[in-house]
Short mmCIF file of C-alpha atoms in Angstrom, two decimals:
data_model
loop_
_atom_site.label_atom_id
_atom_site.label_comp_id
_atom_site.label_asym_id
_atom_site.label_seq_id
_atom_site.Cartn_x
_atom_site.Cartn_y
_atom_site.Cartn_z
CA GLN A 18 60.83 -36.02 49.68
CA VAL A 19 58.76 -39.17 49.28
CA GLN A 20 55.12 -38.75 50.25
CA LEU A 21 52.31 -41.28 50.45
CA GLN A 22 48.78 -39.88 50.28
CA GLN A 23 45.91 -42.18 51.16
CA ARG A 24 42.31 -41.95 49.96
CA GLY A 25 39.27 -44.08 50.65
CA ALA A 26 35.95 -44.51 52.36
CA GLY A 27 35.65 -44.07 56.13
CA LEU A 28 32.31 -45.66 57.11
CA LEU A 29 31.23 -48.98 55.67
CA LYS A 30 28.58 -51.58 56.43
CA PRO A 31 29.24 -55.24 57.21
CA SER A 32 29.66 -57.44 54.13
CA GLU A 33 30.76 -54.47 51.98
CA THR A 34 34.16 -54.14 50.30
CA LEU A 35 36.82 -51.82 51.68
CA SER A 36 38.82 -49.94 49.04
CA LEU A 37 41.77 -47.65 49.71
CA THR A 38 44.38 -46.12 47.45
CA CYS A 39 47.83 -44.79 48.18
CA ALA A 40 49.39 -42.24 45.82
CA VAL A 41 53.18 -42.00 45.83
CA SER A 42 55.02 -38.81 44.99
CA GLY A 43 58.52 -37.44 45.27
CA GLY A 44 60.35 -40.66 44.52
CA SER A 45 60.64 -43.71 42.33
CA PHE A 46 57.70 -46.09 42.26
CA SER A 47 59.64 -48.98 40.79
CA GLY A 48 62.17 -50.99 42.71
CA TYR A 49 60.31 -51.07 46.00
CA TYR A 50 57.79 -53.18 47.85
CA TRP A 51 54.53 -51.42 48.71
CA THR A 52 52.67 -52.50 51.81
CA TRP A 53 49.40 -52.18 53.70
CA ILE A 54 49.32 -52.34 57.50
CA ARG A 55 46.37 -51.78 59.81
CA GLN A 56 45.84 -50.95 63.47
CA PRO A 57 42.53 -51.56 65.26
CA PRO A 58 41.64 -48.83 67.78
CA GLY A 59 43.83 -49.16 70.85
CA LYS A 60 45.60 -52.22 69.49
CA GLY A 61 48.81 -53.18 67.72
CA LEU A 62 49.96 -53.26 64.12
CA GLU A 63 48.92 -55.96 61.68
CA TRP A 64 50.61 -56.55 58.33
CA LEU A 65 48.14 -57.16 55.51
CA GLY A 66 50.42 -57.76 52.56
CA GLU A 67 52.80 -56.30 50.01
CA ILE A 68 53.23 -55.87 46.27
CA ASN A 69 56.36 -55.29 44.21
CA HIS A 70 56.78 -53.08 41.17
CA SER A 71 56.11 -56.06 38.90
CA GLY A 72 52.81 -56.85 40.56
CA GLY A 73 53.96 -59.82 42.60
CA THR A 74 52.06 -60.06 45.88
CA THR A 75 52.33 -61.68 49.30
CA TYR A 76 49.39 -61.60 51.69
CA SER A 77 48.83 -62.28 55.35
CA PRO A 78 47.69 -65.90 55.68
CA SER A 79 44.81 -64.88 57.94
CA LEU A 80 43.39 -62.48 55.34
CA LYS A 81 44.54 -64.09 52.10
CA SER A 82 41.05 -65.07 50.98
CA ARG A 83 39.70 -61.53 51.33
CA VAL A 84 42.55 -59.17 50.46
CA THR A 85 43.86 -57.90 47.14
CA ILE A 86 46.68 -55.41 46.64
CA SER A 87 47.14 -54.00 43.16
CA LEU A 88 49.27 -51.47 41.31
CA GLU A 89 48.37 -48.54 39.09
CA THR A 90 51.91 -47.93 37.90
CA PRO A 91 51.22 -45.14 35.39
CA LYS A 92 49.60 -43.18 38.19
CA ASN A 93 52.19 -44.13 40.85
CA ARG A 94 49.44 -45.59 43.00
CA PHE A 95 48.66 -48.85 44.70
CA SER A 96 45.43 -50.04 46.20
CA LEU A 97 43.95 -52.26 48.89
CA ARG A 98 40.73 -54.16 48.52
CA LEU A 99 39.25 -56.14 51.44
CA THR A 100 36.02 -58.03 50.85
CA SER A 101 33.26 -59.25 53.18
CA ILE A 102 34.23 -56.86 55.94
CA THR A 103 33.00 -57.13 59.53
CA ALA A 104 33.34 -54.99 62.62
CA ALA A 105 36.66 -56.73 63.27
CA ASP A 106 38.06 -54.92 60.24
CA THR A 107 37.54 -51.54 61.90
CA ALA A 108 41.00 -50.00 62.04
CA VAL A 109 43.34 -47.28 60.90
CA TYR A 110 44.83 -48.50 57.63
CA TYR A 111 48.32 -47.39 56.63
CA CYS A 112 50.17 -47.70 53.36
CA ALA A 113 53.95 -47.81 53.51
CA ARG A 114 57.00 -48.14 51.30
CA GLY A 115 59.19 -51.14 51.96
CA SER A 116 62.68 -51.85 50.77
CA GLY A 117 63.74 -53.26 47.44
CA VAL A 118 63.76 -56.73 48.94
CA ALA A 119 60.75 -58.91 49.65
CA ALA A 120 59.73 -60.02 53.10
CA VAL A 121 61.50 -57.26 54.97
CA PRO A 122 59.60 -54.98 57.41
CA PHE A 123 61.74 -51.96 56.51
CA TYR A 124 59.16 -49.18 56.23
CA THR A 125 60.63 -45.70 56.06
CA TYR A 126 57.73 -43.86 54.45
CA TRP A 127 54.13 -44.10 55.60
CA GLY A 128 50.80 -42.70 54.56
CA GLN A 129 48.84 -40.54 56.95
CA GLY A 130 46.50 -43.38 57.89
CA SER A 131 42.83 -43.86 57.04
CA LEU A 132 40.30 -44.69 59.73
CA VAL A 133 37.80 -47.23 58.45
CA ILE A 134 34.78 -47.96 60.62
CA VAL A 135 32.56 -50.94 59.89
CA SER A 136 29.13 -50.53 61.41
CA SER A 137 25.56 -51.27 60.47
CA GLN B 16 48.18 -63.78 65.28
CA SER B 17 51.34 -62.12 66.64
CA VAL B 18 53.94 -64.55 67.95
CA LEU B 19 56.39 -61.81 68.83
CA THR B 20 55.96 -61.22 72.54
CA GLN B 21 56.61 -57.85 74.11
CA PRO B 22 55.84 -56.59 77.60
CA PRO B 23 52.69 -54.44 77.47
CA SER B 24 54.32 -51.64 79.40
CA ALA B 25 57.65 -50.21 80.49
CA SER B 26 58.60 -47.12 82.41
CA GLY B 27 61.54 -45.05 83.53
CA THR B 28 62.54 -41.68 84.84
CA PRO B 29 64.37 -39.02 82.82
CA ARG B 30 68.02 -39.85 82.09
CA GLN B 31 67.43 -43.47 83.02
CA ARG B 32 68.07 -46.42 80.67
CA VAL B 33 65.22 -48.75 79.76
CA THR B 34 65.07 -51.87 77.66
CA ILE B 35 62.14 -53.42 75.82
CA SER B 36 62.27 -57.09 74.93
CA CYS B 37 60.83 -58.95 71.95
CA SER B 38 60.65 -62.72 72.12
CA GLY B 39 60.07 -64.86 69.05
CA SER B 40 61.02 -68.24 67.67
CA SER B 41 63.33 -69.97 65.25
CA SER B 42 61.02 -69.22 62.33
CA ASN B 43 61.15 -65.46 62.78
CA ILE B 44 63.73 -63.71 64.98
CA GLY B 45 65.93 -66.79 65.01
CA ARG B 46 66.44 -66.59 61.24
CA ASN B 47 65.61 -63.04 60.22
CA PHE B 48 66.43 -59.48 61.05
CA VAL B 49 64.51 -57.52 63.67
CA TYR B 50 63.14 -54.03 63.15
CA TRP B 51 61.90 -51.56 65.76
CA TYR B 52 59.25 -48.85 65.37
CA GLN B 53 58.20 -45.94 67.56
CA GLN B 54 54.62 -44.71 67.39
CA LEU B 55 53.64 -41.42 68.98
CA PRO B 56 49.94 -40.93 69.73
CA GLY B 57 47.87 -40.27 66.62
CA THR B 58 50.76 -40.68 64.21
CA ALA B 59 52.12 -43.33 61.86
CA PRO B 60 54.92 -45.55 63.16
CA LYS B 61 58.49 -44.41 62.62
CA LEU B 62 61.36 -46.77 61.88
CA LEU B 63 63.99 -46.62 64.63
CA ILE B 64 66.17 -49.70 64.16
CA TYR B 65 66.67 -51.99 61.16
CA ARG B 66 68.65 -55.19 60.68
CA ASN B 67 68.78 -55.79 64.45
CA ASN B 68 71.04 -52.90 65.42
CA GLN B 69 71.25 -50.27 62.67
CA ARG B 70 69.79 -46.87 63.50
CA SER B 71 67.55 -45.33 60.89
CA SER B 72 68.48 -41.93 59.53
CA GLY B 73 68.10 -39.19 62.12
CA VAL B 74 67.54 -41.50 65.08
CA PRO B 75 69.63 -40.44 68.11
CA ASP B 76 72.31 -42.79 69.32
CA ARG B 77 70.39 -43.06 72.59
CA PHE B 78 68.44 -45.78 70.79
CA SER B 79 70.14 -49.12 70.22
CA GLY B 80 69.04 -52.60 69.21
CA SER B 81 70.40 -56.04 69.80
CA LYS B 82 69.48 -59.62 69.04
CA SER B 83 70.46 -62.93 70.56
CA GLY B 84 69.01 -66.22 69.40
CA THR B 85 65.23 -65.88 69.22
CA SER B 86 64.99 -62.66 71.22
CA ALA B 87 65.75 -59.02 70.59
CA SER B 88 65.90 -55.87 72.66
CA LEU B 89 65.55 -52.16 72.19
CA ALA B 90 67.47 -50.01 74.64
CA ILE B 91 66.86 -46.34 75.23
CA SER B 92 69.42 -44.49 77.29
CA GLY B 93 69.19 -40.97 78.66
CA LEU B 94 65.41 -41.27 78.69
CA ARG B 95 63.52 -38.11 77.71
CA SER B 96 59.87 -37.15 78.00
CA GLU B 97 59.51 -37.18 74.21
CA ASP B 98 60.37 -40.89 74.18
CA GLU B 99 56.97 -41.63 75.68
CA ALA B 100 55.34 -43.70 72.94
CA ASP B 101 54.41 -47.19 71.83
CA TYR B 102 57.24 -49.37 70.55
CA TYR B 103 56.88 -52.34 68.22
CA CYS B 104 59.30 -55.00 67.06
CA ALA B 105 58.85 -56.66 63.67
CA SER B 106 60.33 -59.58 61.78
CA TRP B 107 59.56 -61.85 58.87
CA ASP B 108 58.27 -65.30 59.77
CA ASP B 109 59.40 -68.09 57.42
CA SER B 110 56.70 -70.53 58.54
CA LEU B 111 53.81 -68.12 58.18
CA SER B 112 55.32 -66.29 55.18
CA ALA B 113 54.25 -63.03 56.73
CA VAL B 114 55.60 -59.99 58.51
CA LEU B 115 54.90 -60.15 62.22
CA PHE B 116 54.68 -57.21 64.56
CA GLY B 117 55.04 -57.56 68.31
CA GLU B 118 52.06 -56.67 70.44
CA GLY B 119 53.63 -53.35 71.34
CA THR B 120 55.07 -51.84 74.51
CA LYS B 121 53.77 -48.58 75.94
CA LEU B 122 56.70 -46.63 77.39
CA THR B 123 55.91 -44.13 80.13
CA VAL B 124 58.41 -41.54 81.25
CA LEU B 125 57.68 -40.87 84.91
#
């Protein structure tokens, strides 16, 4: 059974950099698109971006200047980095496995979610 | 940023049929598949419907999806108390080059 296990800091200060990792187990790491999605408290889902097994990335236009998604293939992990964070970045962050095709919101496996709070 | 419009709320009584709409445009729903997710409180979203009308593995046939032009709908028949959740539509947008989620619809089973 495919499992995604998230790790990362929970409380950050404004202007700091958010870093989260997602470890994948129980299935192939290659051949899929790996995605980060977030959800502010009480609000809807927001797609942040995706990365394929070759390292090719697509980011949300609204966050493109601040977000980086990267792979650690030998460790079956991928990571999210969001710079210059503000209170508006407070959210539950989810990692998810997409399909083998780009640009398709087909997410069958999700991480447990990581609550990140940005506060001074 | 979402340009997929959903009603904020929907409700129904047990055994009733409810539908949730998702309105987009020619750059997203009009050209691409629609996906539907169910999110129970405190949990990660779960894929219900993919490619407009295909049920994900294990999803009861009470759930069905459809698409027409730039709009899509999720129908739930034989409503049950455990269907009370938030529902989101999603689609790729060719103009934005991004995945869009709808604003979400909170379904209440009365």
